[in-house]
């Protein structure tokens, strides 16, 4: 069930049977020459919508812009500063908590968000511990899970892509978006190998340094191996992986 397509009485009725919500969170940033700028938001959104539909779980609007300062050397990338993203997460959670939501499952698509989300969760718990949360806020818990981190997805990635998976503009994430958006995927898919075939690896600093180290935007990957067919398998695996983790999160003491 998507929050944006629900009426308020439907949300009220949902809250009588569940206090959990899935919040897809991603980023808007370059994904190499053959991947969409929206990849990191589109992937968790697809998985969240699948989970929501199959399990009857409420899915919040996707937080599509994340902490991506290091990608700003490439056209199209948009970044929130860490402090801005923390403020967005706090206001989103506190708004939903006011209605009675208590368990917030952030389904993440971008490694660069992880540290900032951990800080945002600590800020939220600090509001409870210091007594500065709104008087009407229920006890809340937040969880972050990356769509690619389950056993099912990891097994497919290892089997199909092995060392060509890489760590940015990965063959898996590009496959998942080609599955979700096949016509656009056919438009951007490269018929030629990229050069070098496997992108370089290295540390991440600021935008200028990133562009110098990783001139076409990829890190360690060969996304020309991506396909909608593998994307379909990854989608099924991630929906299953994330459903299991969401249910376990809700069932926690
Ligand atoms: Ni990505």
PDB file of C-alpha atoms and ligand atoms in Angstrom:
ATOM      1  CA  UNK A   1       0.000   0.000   0.000  1.00  0.00           C
ATOM      2  CA  UNK A   2       1.522   3.290  -1.081  1.00  0.00           C
ATOM      3  CA  UNK A   3       0.937   6.224   1.247  1.00  0.00           C
ATOM      4  CA  UNK A   4       0.658   8.580  -1.694  1.00  0.00           C
ATOM      5  CA  UNK A   5      -2.197   6.539  -3.162  1.00  0.00           C
ATOM      6  CA  UNK A   6      -4.040   6.089   0.154  1.00  0.00           C
ATOM      7  CA  UNK A   7      -6.717   8.337   1.636  1.00  0.00           C
ATOM      8  CA  UNK A   8      -6.356   9.553   5.219  1.00  0.00           C
ATOM      9  CA  UNK A   9      -9.157   7.250   6.462  1.00  0.00           C
ATOM     10  CA  UNK A  10      -7.241   4.350   4.879  1.00  0.00           C
ATOM     11  CA  UNK A  11      -4.076   5.394   6.727  1.00  0.00           C
ATOM     12  CA  UNK A  12      -6.069   5.629   9.950  1.00  0.00           C
ATOM     13  CA  UNK A  13      -7.490   2.137   9.386  1.00  0.00           C
ATOM     14  CA  UNK A  14      -3.993   0.765   8.596  1.00  0.00           C
ATOM     15  CA  UNK A  15      -2.676   2.135  11.901  1.00  0.00           C
ATOM     16  CA  UNK A  16      -5.272   0.082  13.776  1.00  0.00           C
ATOM     17  CA  UNK A  17      -3.609  -3.104  12.500  1.00  0.00           C
ATOM     18  CA  UNK A  18       0.076  -2.084  12.090  1.00  0.00           C
ATOM     19  CA  UNK A  19       2.505   0.533  13.401  1.00  0.00           C
ATOM     20  CA  UNK A  20       5.178  -0.200  10.796  1.00  0.00           C
ATOM     21  CA  UNK A  21       6.100   1.682   7.637  1.00  0.00           C
ATOM     22  CA  UNK A  22       8.722   1.248   4.924  1.00  0.00           C
ATOM     23  CA  UNK A  23      10.529   4.409   3.789  1.00  0.00           C
ATOM     24  CA  UNK A  24      12.535   3.993   0.574  1.00  0.00           C
ATOM     25  CA  UNK A  25      15.591   6.259   0.622  1.00  0.00           C
ATOM     26  CA  UNK A  26      18.102   6.805  -2.146  1.00  0.00           C
ATOM     27  CA  UNK A  27      20.084   9.375  -4.015  1.00  0.00           C
ATOM     28  CA  UNK A  28      20.146  11.334  -7.254  1.00  0.00           C
ATOM     29  CA  UNK A  29      23.639  10.957  -8.660  1.00  0.00           C
ATOM     30  CA  UNK A  30      25.567   9.797 -11.721  1.00  0.00           C
ATOM     31  CA  UNK A  31      25.815   6.034 -12.190  1.00  0.00           C
ATOM     32  CA  UNK A  32      28.453   5.806 -14.897  1.00  0.00           C
ATOM     33  CA  UNK A  33      27.787   6.120 -18.616  1.00  0.00           C
ATOM     34  CA  UNK A  34      25.135   3.360 -18.747  1.00  0.00           C
ATOM     35  CA  UNK A  35      23.182   3.845 -15.507  1.00  0.00           C
ATOM     36  CA  UNK A  36      20.376   6.239 -14.612  1.00  0.00           C
ATOM     37  CA  UNK A  37      21.030   9.251 -12.378  1.00  0.00           C
ATOM     38  CA  UNK A  38      18.092   8.007 -10.288  1.00  0.00           C
ATOM     39  CA  UNK A  39      19.431   4.448  -9.823  1.00  0.00           C
ATOM     40  CA  UNK A  40      19.877   4.613  -6.045  1.00  0.00           C
ATOM     41  CA  UNK A  41      16.338   5.888  -5.494  1.00  0.00           C
ATOM     42  CA  UNK A  42      14.663   3.723  -8.156  1.00  0.00           C
ATOM     43  CA  UNK A  43      16.110   0.436  -6.796  1.00  0.00           C
ATOM     44  CA  UNK A  44      14.826   0.650  -3.196  1.00  0.00           C
ATOM     45  CA  UNK A  45      11.569   2.145  -4.453  1.00  0.00           C
ATOM     46  CA  UNK A  46      10.913  -0.843  -6.737  1.00  0.00           C
ATOM     47  CA  UNK A  47      11.695  -3.282  -3.930  1.00  0.00           C
ATOM     48  CA  UNK A  48       9.635  -1.324  -1.383  1.00  0.00           C
ATOM     49  CA  UNK A  49       6.630  -1.171  -3.704  1.00  0.00           C
ATOM     50  CA  UNK A  50       6.892  -4.927  -4.294  1.00  0.00           C
ATOM     51  CA  UNK A  51       7.100  -5.643  -0.563  1.00  0.00           C
ATOM     52  CA  UNK A  52       4.267  -3.220   0.171  1.00  0.00           C
ATOM     53  CA  UNK A  53       1.951  -4.708  -2.441  1.00  0.00           C
ATOM     54  CA  UNK A  54       2.561  -8.339  -1.516  1.00  0.00           C
ATOM     55  CA  UNK A  55       2.526  -7.916   2.262  1.00  0.00           C
ATOM     56  CA  UNK A  56       0.001  -5.091   2.628  1.00  0.00           C
ATOM     57  CA  UNK A  57       2.652  -2.856   4.206  1.00  0.00           C
ATOM     58  CA  UNK A  58       2.464   0.938   4.028  1.00  0.00           C
ATOM     59  CA  UNK A  59       5.237   2.504   1.918  1.00  0.00           C
ATOM     60  CA  UNK A  60       6.101   6.179   2.363  1.00  0.00           C
ATOM     61  CA  UNK A  61       7.108   8.460  -0.518  1.00  0.00           C
ATOM     62  CA  UNK A  62      10.705   7.839  -1.571  1.00  0.00           C
ATOM     63  CA  UNK A  63      13.322  10.193  -0.148  1.00  0.00           C
ATOM     64  CA  UNK A  64      15.058  10.508  -3.512  1.00  0.00           C
ATOM     65  CA  UNK A  65      17.832  12.958  -2.740  1.00  0.00           C
ATOM     66  CA  UNK A  66      20.568  11.797  -0.404  1.00  0.00           C
ATOM     67  CA  UNK A  67      24.081  12.572   0.729  1.00  0.00           C
ATOM     68  CA  UNK A  68      26.046  12.501  -2.527  1.00  0.00           C
ATOM     69  CA  UNK A  69      28.534  15.374  -2.346  1.00  0.00           C
ATOM     70  CA  UNK A  70      31.256  13.253  -3.961  1.00  0.00           C
ATOM     71  CA  UNK A  71      29.196  12.833  -7.157  1.00  0.00           C
ATOM     72  CA  UNK A  72      28.744  16.547  -7.786  1.00  0.00           C
ATOM     73  CA  UNK A  73      31.498  16.565 -10.419  1.00  0.00           C
ATOM     74  CA  UNK A  74      29.010  14.897 -12.807  1.00  0.00           C
ATOM     75  CA  UNK A  75      26.012  16.625 -14.423  1.00  0.00           C
ATOM     76  CA  UNK A  76      22.662  15.754 -12.880  1.00  0.00           C
ATOM     77  CA  UNK A  77      23.898  14.830  -9.420  1.00  0.00           C
ATOM     78  CA  UNK A  78      22.117  16.520  -6.497  1.00  0.00           C
ATOM     79  CA  UNK A  79      23.260  16.309  -2.869  1.00  0.00           C
ATOM     80  CA  UNK A  80      21.886  17.168   0.528  1.00  0.00           C
ATOM     81  CA  UNK A  81      24.527  18.001   3.097  1.00  0.00           C
ATOM     82  CA  UNK A  82      24.617  15.494   5.988  1.00  0.00           C
ATOM     83  CA  UNK A  83      23.004  18.030   8.318  1.00  0.00           C
ATOM     84  CA  UNK A  84      20.201  18.669   5.795  1.00  0.00           C
ATOM     85  CA  UNK A  85      19.523  14.959   5.345  1.00  0.00           C
ATOM     86  CA  UNK A  86      19.418  14.475   9.117  1.00  0.00           C
ATOM     87  CA  UNK A  87      16.821  17.266   9.326  1.00  0.00           C
ATOM     88  CA  UNK A  88      14.746  15.677   6.532  1.00  0.00           C
ATOM     89  CA  UNK A  89      14.780  12.264   8.274  1.00  0.00           C
ATOM     90  CA  UNK A  90      13.864  13.800  11.652  1.00  0.00           C
ATOM     91  CA  UNK A  91      10.920  15.750  10.243  1.00  0.00           C
ATOM     92  CA  UNK A  92       9.691  12.759   8.215  1.00  0.00           C
ATOM     93  CA  UNK A  93       9.817  10.351  11.173  1.00  0.00           C
ATOM     94  CA  UNK A  94       8.341  12.846  13.635  1.00  0.00           C
ATOM     95  CA  UNK A  95       5.470  13.634  11.242  1.00  0.00           C
ATOM     96  CA  UNK A  96       4.625   9.956  10.836  1.00  0.00           C
ATOM     97  CA  UNK A  97       5.115   9.242  14.558  1.00  0.00           C
ATOM     98  CA  UNK A  98       2.542  11.917  15.364  1.00  0.00           C
ATOM     99  CA  UNK A  99      -0.042   9.716  13.609  1.00  0.00           C
ATOM    100  CA  UNK A 100       1.022   6.629  15.535  1.00  0.00           C
ATOM    101  CA  UNK A 101       3.710   4.999  13.377  1.00  0.00           C
ATOM    102  CA  UNK A 102       6.404   3.483  15.615  1.00  0.00           C
ATOM    103  CA  UNK A 103       8.665   1.275  13.479  1.00  0.00           C
ATOM    104  CA  UNK A 104      10.473   2.920  10.589  1.00  0.00           C
ATOM    105  CA  UNK A 105      12.152   0.614   8.093  1.00  0.00           C
ATOM    106  CA  UNK A 106      14.430   2.644   5.825  1.00  0.00           C
ATOM    107  CA  UNK A 107      14.993   0.634   2.656  1.00  0.00           C
ATOM    108  CA  UNK A 108      18.202   2.188   1.380  1.00  0.00           C
ATOM    109  CA  UNK A 109      19.781   2.319  -2.076  1.00  0.00           C
ATOM    110  CA  UNK A 110      22.906   4.404  -1.467  1.00  0.00           C
ATOM    111  CA  UNK A 111      26.013   3.600   0.578  1.00  0.00           C
ATOM    112  CA  UNK A 112      26.706   7.319   1.025  1.00  0.00           C
ATOM    113  CA  UNK A 113      23.538   7.652   3.134  1.00  0.00           C
ATOM    114  CA  UNK A 114      24.478   5.076   5.767  1.00  0.00           C
ATOM    115  CA  UNK A 115      26.618   7.185   8.126  1.00  0.00           C
ATOM    116  CA  UNK A 116      24.188  10.113   7.972  1.00  0.00           C
ATOM    117  CA  UNK A 117      21.174   7.886   8.645  1.00  0.00           C
ATOM    118  CA  UNK A 118      22.915   6.362  11.660  1.00  0.00           C
ATOM    119  CA  UNK A 119      23.436   9.904  12.989  1.00  0.00           C
ATOM    120  CA  UNK A 120      19.777  10.790  12.267  1.00  0.00           C
ATOM    121  CA  UNK A 121      18.580   7.715  14.189  1.00  0.00           C
ATOM    122  CA  UNK A 122      20.790   8.721  17.141  1.00  0.00           C
ATOM    123  CA  UNK A 123      19.276  12.218  17.062  1.00  0.00           C
ATOM    124  CA  UNK A 124      15.785  10.694  17.210  1.00  0.00           C
ATOM    125  CA  UNK A 125      16.667   8.431  20.142  1.00  0.00           C
ATOM    126  CA  UNK A 126      18.356  11.391  21.866  1.00  0.00           C
ATOM    127  CA  UNK A 127      15.050  13.291  21.629  1.00  0.00           C
ATOM    128  CA  UNK A 128      13.411  10.414  23.552  1.00  0.00           C
ATOM    129  CA  UNK A 129      16.227  10.052  26.075  1.00  0.00           C
ATOM    130  CA  UNK A 130      16.528  13.774  26.774  1.00  0.00           C
ATOM    131  CA  UNK A 131      12.777  14.250  26.960  1.00  0.00           C
ATOM    132  CA  UNK A 132      12.730  16.718  24.065  1.00  0.00           C
ATOM    133  CA  UNK A 133      10.530  14.656  21.741  1.00  0.00           C
ATOM    134  CA  UNK A 134       6.968  15.885  21.239  1.00  0.00           C
ATOM    135  CA  UNK A 135       4.663  14.858  24.112  1.00  0.00           C
ATOM    136  CA  UNK A 136       2.524  12.971  21.603  1.00  0.00           C
ATOM    137  CA  UNK A 137       5.378  10.884  20.174  1.00  0.00           C
ATOM    138  CA  UNK A 138       5.168   7.133  20.792  1.00  0.00           C
ATOM    139  CA  UNK A 139       8.337   5.083  21.462  1.00  0.00           C
ATOM    140  CA  UNK A 140       9.989   4.725  18.057  1.00  0.00           C
ATOM    141  CA  UNK A 141      12.550   2.445  16.453  1.00  0.00           C
ATOM    142  CA  UNK A 142      14.382   2.932  13.165  1.00  0.00           C
ATOM    143  CA  UNK A 143      16.146   0.351  11.013  1.00  0.00           C
ATOM    144  CA  UNK A 144      18.236   0.730   7.896  1.00  0.00           C
ATOM    145  CA  UNK A 145      18.551  -2.101   5.403  1.00  0.00           C
ATOM    146  CA  UNK A 146      20.266  -1.916   2.012  1.00  0.00           C
ATOM    147  CA  UNK A 147      18.291  -3.576  -0.786  1.00  0.00           C
ATOM    148  CA  UNK A 148      21.416  -5.469  -1.926  1.00  0.00           C
ATOM    149  CA  UNK A 149      22.474  -6.800   1.476  1.00  0.00           C
ATOM    150  CA  UNK A 150      20.342  -9.937   1.754  1.00  0.00           C
ATOM    151  CA  UNK A 151      21.555 -13.474   1.104  1.00  0.00           C
ATOM    152  CA  UNK A 152      19.373 -13.911  -2.001  1.00  0.00           C
ATOM    153  CA  UNK A 153      20.696 -10.830  -3.803  1.00  0.00           C
ATOM    154  CA  UNK A 154      24.302 -11.512  -2.830  1.00  0.00           C
ATOM    155  CA  UNK A 155      24.104 -15.049  -4.220  1.00  0.00           C
ATOM    156  CA  UNK A 156      22.807 -13.866  -7.615  1.00  0.00           C
ATOM    157  CA  UNK A 157      25.367 -11.075  -7.829  1.00  0.00           C
ATOM    158  CA  UNK A 158      28.216 -13.489  -7.044  1.00  0.00           C
ATOM    159  CA  UNK A 159      26.922 -16.068  -9.528  1.00  0.00           C
ATOM    160  CA  UNK A 160      26.286 -13.718 -12.472  1.00  0.00           C
ATOM    161  CA  UNK A 161      28.766 -10.867 -12.040  1.00  0.00           C
ATOM    162  CA  UNK A 162      31.483 -12.105  -9.632  1.00  0.00           C
ATOM    163  CA  UNK A 163      34.376  -9.606  -9.597  1.00  0.00           C
ATOM    164  CA  UNK A 164      32.671  -7.412 -12.228  1.00  0.00           C
ATOM    165  CA  UNK A 165      30.014  -6.282  -9.737  1.00  0.00           C
ATOM    166  CA  UNK A 166      32.127  -3.390  -8.357  1.00  0.00           C
ATOM    167  CA  UNK A 167      30.973  -0.902  -5.755  1.00  0.00           C
ATOM    168  CA  UNK A 168      29.455   1.987  -7.689  1.00  0.00           C
ATOM    169  CA  UNK A 169      27.299   1.798 -10.811  1.00  0.00           C
ATOM    170  CA  UNK A 170      27.286  -1.902 -10.003  1.00  0.00           C
ATOM    171  CA  UNK A 171      26.085  -4.463 -12.529  1.00  0.00           C
ATOM    172  CA  UNK A 172      23.344  -5.480 -10.059  1.00  0.00           C
ATOM    173  CA  UNK A 173      21.834  -2.066  -9.438  1.00  0.00           C
ATOM    174  CA  UNK A 174      21.929  -1.218 -13.147  1.00  0.00           C
ATOM    175  CA  UNK A 175      20.203  -4.567 -13.884  1.00  0.00           C
ATOM    176  CA  UNK A 176      17.445  -3.850 -11.368  1.00  0.00           C
ATOM    177  CA  UNK A 177      16.679  -0.474 -12.984  1.00  0.00           C
ATOM    178  CA  UNK A 178      16.722  -2.001 -16.500  1.00  0.00           C
ATOM    179  CA  UNK A 179      14.129  -4.474 -15.219  1.00  0.00           C
ATOM    180  CA  UNK A 180      11.998  -1.714 -13.688  1.00  0.00           C
ATOM    181  CA  UNK A 181      12.310   0.659 -16.657  1.00  0.00           C
ATOM    182  CA  UNK A 182      12.996  -1.530 -19.718  1.00  0.00           C
ATOM    183  CA  UNK A 183      12.482   1.084 -22.449  1.00  0.00           C
ATOM    184  CA  UNK A 184      14.846   3.557 -20.839  1.00  0.00           C
ATOM    185  CA  UNK A 185      17.238   0.709 -20.121  1.00  0.00           C
ATOM    186  CA  UNK A 186      17.311  -0.217 -23.810  1.00  0.00           C
ATOM    187  CA  UNK A 187      18.119   3.416 -24.614  1.00  0.00           C
ATOM    188  CA  UNK A 188      21.132   3.738 -22.293  1.00  0.00           C
ATOM    189  CA  UNK A 189      22.554   0.184 -22.432  1.00  0.00           C
ATOM    190  CA  UNK A 190      25.967   0.158 -24.101  1.00  0.00           C
ATOM    191  CA  UNK A 191      26.486  -2.251 -27.018  1.00  0.00           C
ATOM    192  CA  UNK A 192      30.266  -1.663 -26.707  1.00  0.00           C
ATOM    193  CA  UNK A 193      32.545  -2.602 -23.805  1.00  0.00           C
ATOM    194  CA  UNK A 194      33.594   0.290 -21.585  1.00  0.00           C
ATOM    195  CA  UNK A 195      37.249   1.194 -21.254  1.00  0.00           C
ATOM    196  CA  UNK A 196      38.749   0.044 -18.991  1.00  0.00           C
ATOM    197  CA  UNK A 197      36.357  -2.902 -18.722  1.00  0.00           C
ATOM    198  CA  UNK A 198      36.580  -2.871 -14.929  1.00  0.00           C
ATOM    199  CA  UNK A 199      36.578   0.629 -13.458  1.00  0.00           C
ATOM    200  CA  UNK A 200      39.315   1.607 -10.988  1.00  0.00           C
ATOM    201  CA  UNK A 201      38.859   1.329  -7.216  1.00  0.00           C
ATOM    202  CA  UNK A 202      40.021   3.787  -4.580  1.00  0.00           C
ATOM    203  CA  UNK A 203      39.087   6.077  -1.706  1.00  0.00           C
ATOM    204  CA  UNK A 204      36.323   8.696  -1.797  1.00  0.00           C
ATOM    205  CA  UNK A 205      36.944  12.332  -0.885  1.00  0.00           C
ATOM    206  CA  UNK A 206      35.350  15.358  -2.543  1.00  0.00           C
ATOM    207  CA  UNK A 207      33.722  15.809  -5.948  1.00  0.00           C
ATOM    208  CA  UNK A 208      36.795  17.034  -7.812  1.00  0.00           C
ATOM    209  CA  UNK A 209      38.985  14.230  -6.504  1.00  0.00           C
ATOM    210  CA  UNK A 210      36.290  11.644  -7.312  1.00  0.00           C
ATOM    211  CA  UNK A 211      36.050  12.786 -10.942  1.00  0.00           C
ATOM    212  CA  UNK A 212      39.856  12.597 -11.264  1.00  0.00           C
ATOM    213  CA  UNK A 213      40.052   9.064  -9.818  1.00  0.00           C
ATOM    214  CA  UNK A 214      36.925   7.690 -11.518  1.00  0.00           C
ATOM    215  CA  UNK A 215      36.632   9.603 -14.816  1.00  0.00           C
ATOM    216  CA  UNK A 216      33.472   7.901 -16.119  1.00  0.00           C
ATOM    217  CA  UNK A 217      31.839   7.665 -12.667  1.00  0.00           C
ATOM    218  CA  UNK A 218      32.039   3.915 -12.047  1.00  0.00           C
ATOM    219  CA  UNK A 219      33.983   2.299  -9.195  1.00  0.00           C
ATOM    220  CA  UNK A 220      35.250  -1.225  -9.784  1.00  0.00           C
ATOM    221  CA  UNK A 221      32.310  -2.324 -11.934  1.00  0.00           C
ATOM    222  CA  UNK A 222      31.472  -3.502 -15.437  1.00  0.00           C
ATOM    223  CA  UNK A 223      27.813  -2.481 -15.776  1.00  0.00           C
ATOM    224  CA  UNK A 224      27.698  -3.506 -19.459  1.00  0.00           C
ATOM    225  CA  UNK A 225      26.968  -6.996 -18.049  1.00  0.00           C
ATOM    226  CA  UNK A 226      23.680  -5.676 -16.638  1.00  0.00           C
ATOM    227  CA  UNK A 227      20.420  -7.051 -18.052  1.00  0.00           C
ATOM    228  CA  UNK A 228      16.707  -6.786 -17.356  1.00  0.00           C
ATOM    229  CA  UNK A 229      16.629 -10.605 -17.032  1.00  0.00           C
ATOM    230  CA  UNK A 230      19.107 -10.574 -14.146  1.00  0.00           C
ATOM    231  CA  UNK A 231      17.262  -7.534 -12.808  1.00  0.00           C
ATOM    232  CA  UNK A 232      14.062  -9.602 -12.586  1.00  0.00           C
ATOM    233  CA  UNK A 233      15.866 -12.231 -10.500  1.00  0.00           C
ATOM    234  CA  UNK A 234      17.428  -9.577  -8.267  1.00  0.00           C
ATOM    235  CA  UNK A 235      14.031  -7.946  -7.766  1.00  0.00           C
ATOM    236  CA  UNK A 236      12.420 -11.178  -6.576  1.00  0.00           C
ATOM    237  CA  UNK A 237      15.372 -11.951  -4.310  1.00  0.00           C
ATOM    238  CA  UNK A 238      15.471  -8.486  -2.768  1.00  0.00           C
ATOM    239  CA  UNK A 239      11.706  -8.393  -2.138  1.00  0.00           C
ATOM    240  CA  UNK A 240      12.049 -11.754  -0.349  1.00  0.00           C
ATOM    241  CA  UNK A 241      15.175 -10.670   1.606  1.00  0.00           C
ATOM    242  CA  UNK A 242      13.665  -7.348   2.681  1.00  0.00           C
ATOM    243  CA  UNK A 243      10.273  -8.859   3.557  1.00  0.00           C
ATOM    244  CA  UNK A 244      12.011 -11.250   5.937  1.00  0.00           C
ATOM    245  CA  UNK A 245      13.989  -8.426   7.570  1.00  0.00           C
ATOM    246  CA  UNK A 246      10.966  -6.154   7.826  1.00  0.00           C
ATOM    247  CA  UNK A 247       8.897  -8.867   9.510  1.00  0.00           C
ATOM    248  CA  UNK A 248      11.744  -9.618  11.926  1.00  0.00           C
ATOM    249  CA  UNK A 249      12.047  -5.896  12.745  1.00  0.00           C
ATOM    250  CA  UNK A 250       8.321  -5.660  13.514  1.00  0.00           C
ATOM    251  CA  UNK A 251       8.412  -8.829  15.608  1.00  0.00           C
ATOM    252  CA  UNK A 252      11.340  -7.586  17.763  1.00  0.00           C
ATOM    253  CA  UNK A 253      10.663  -7.253  21.497  1.00  0.00           C
TER     254      UNK A 253
HETATM  255 NI1  LIG B   1      24.200   3.197  -6.615  1.00  0.00          NI
END
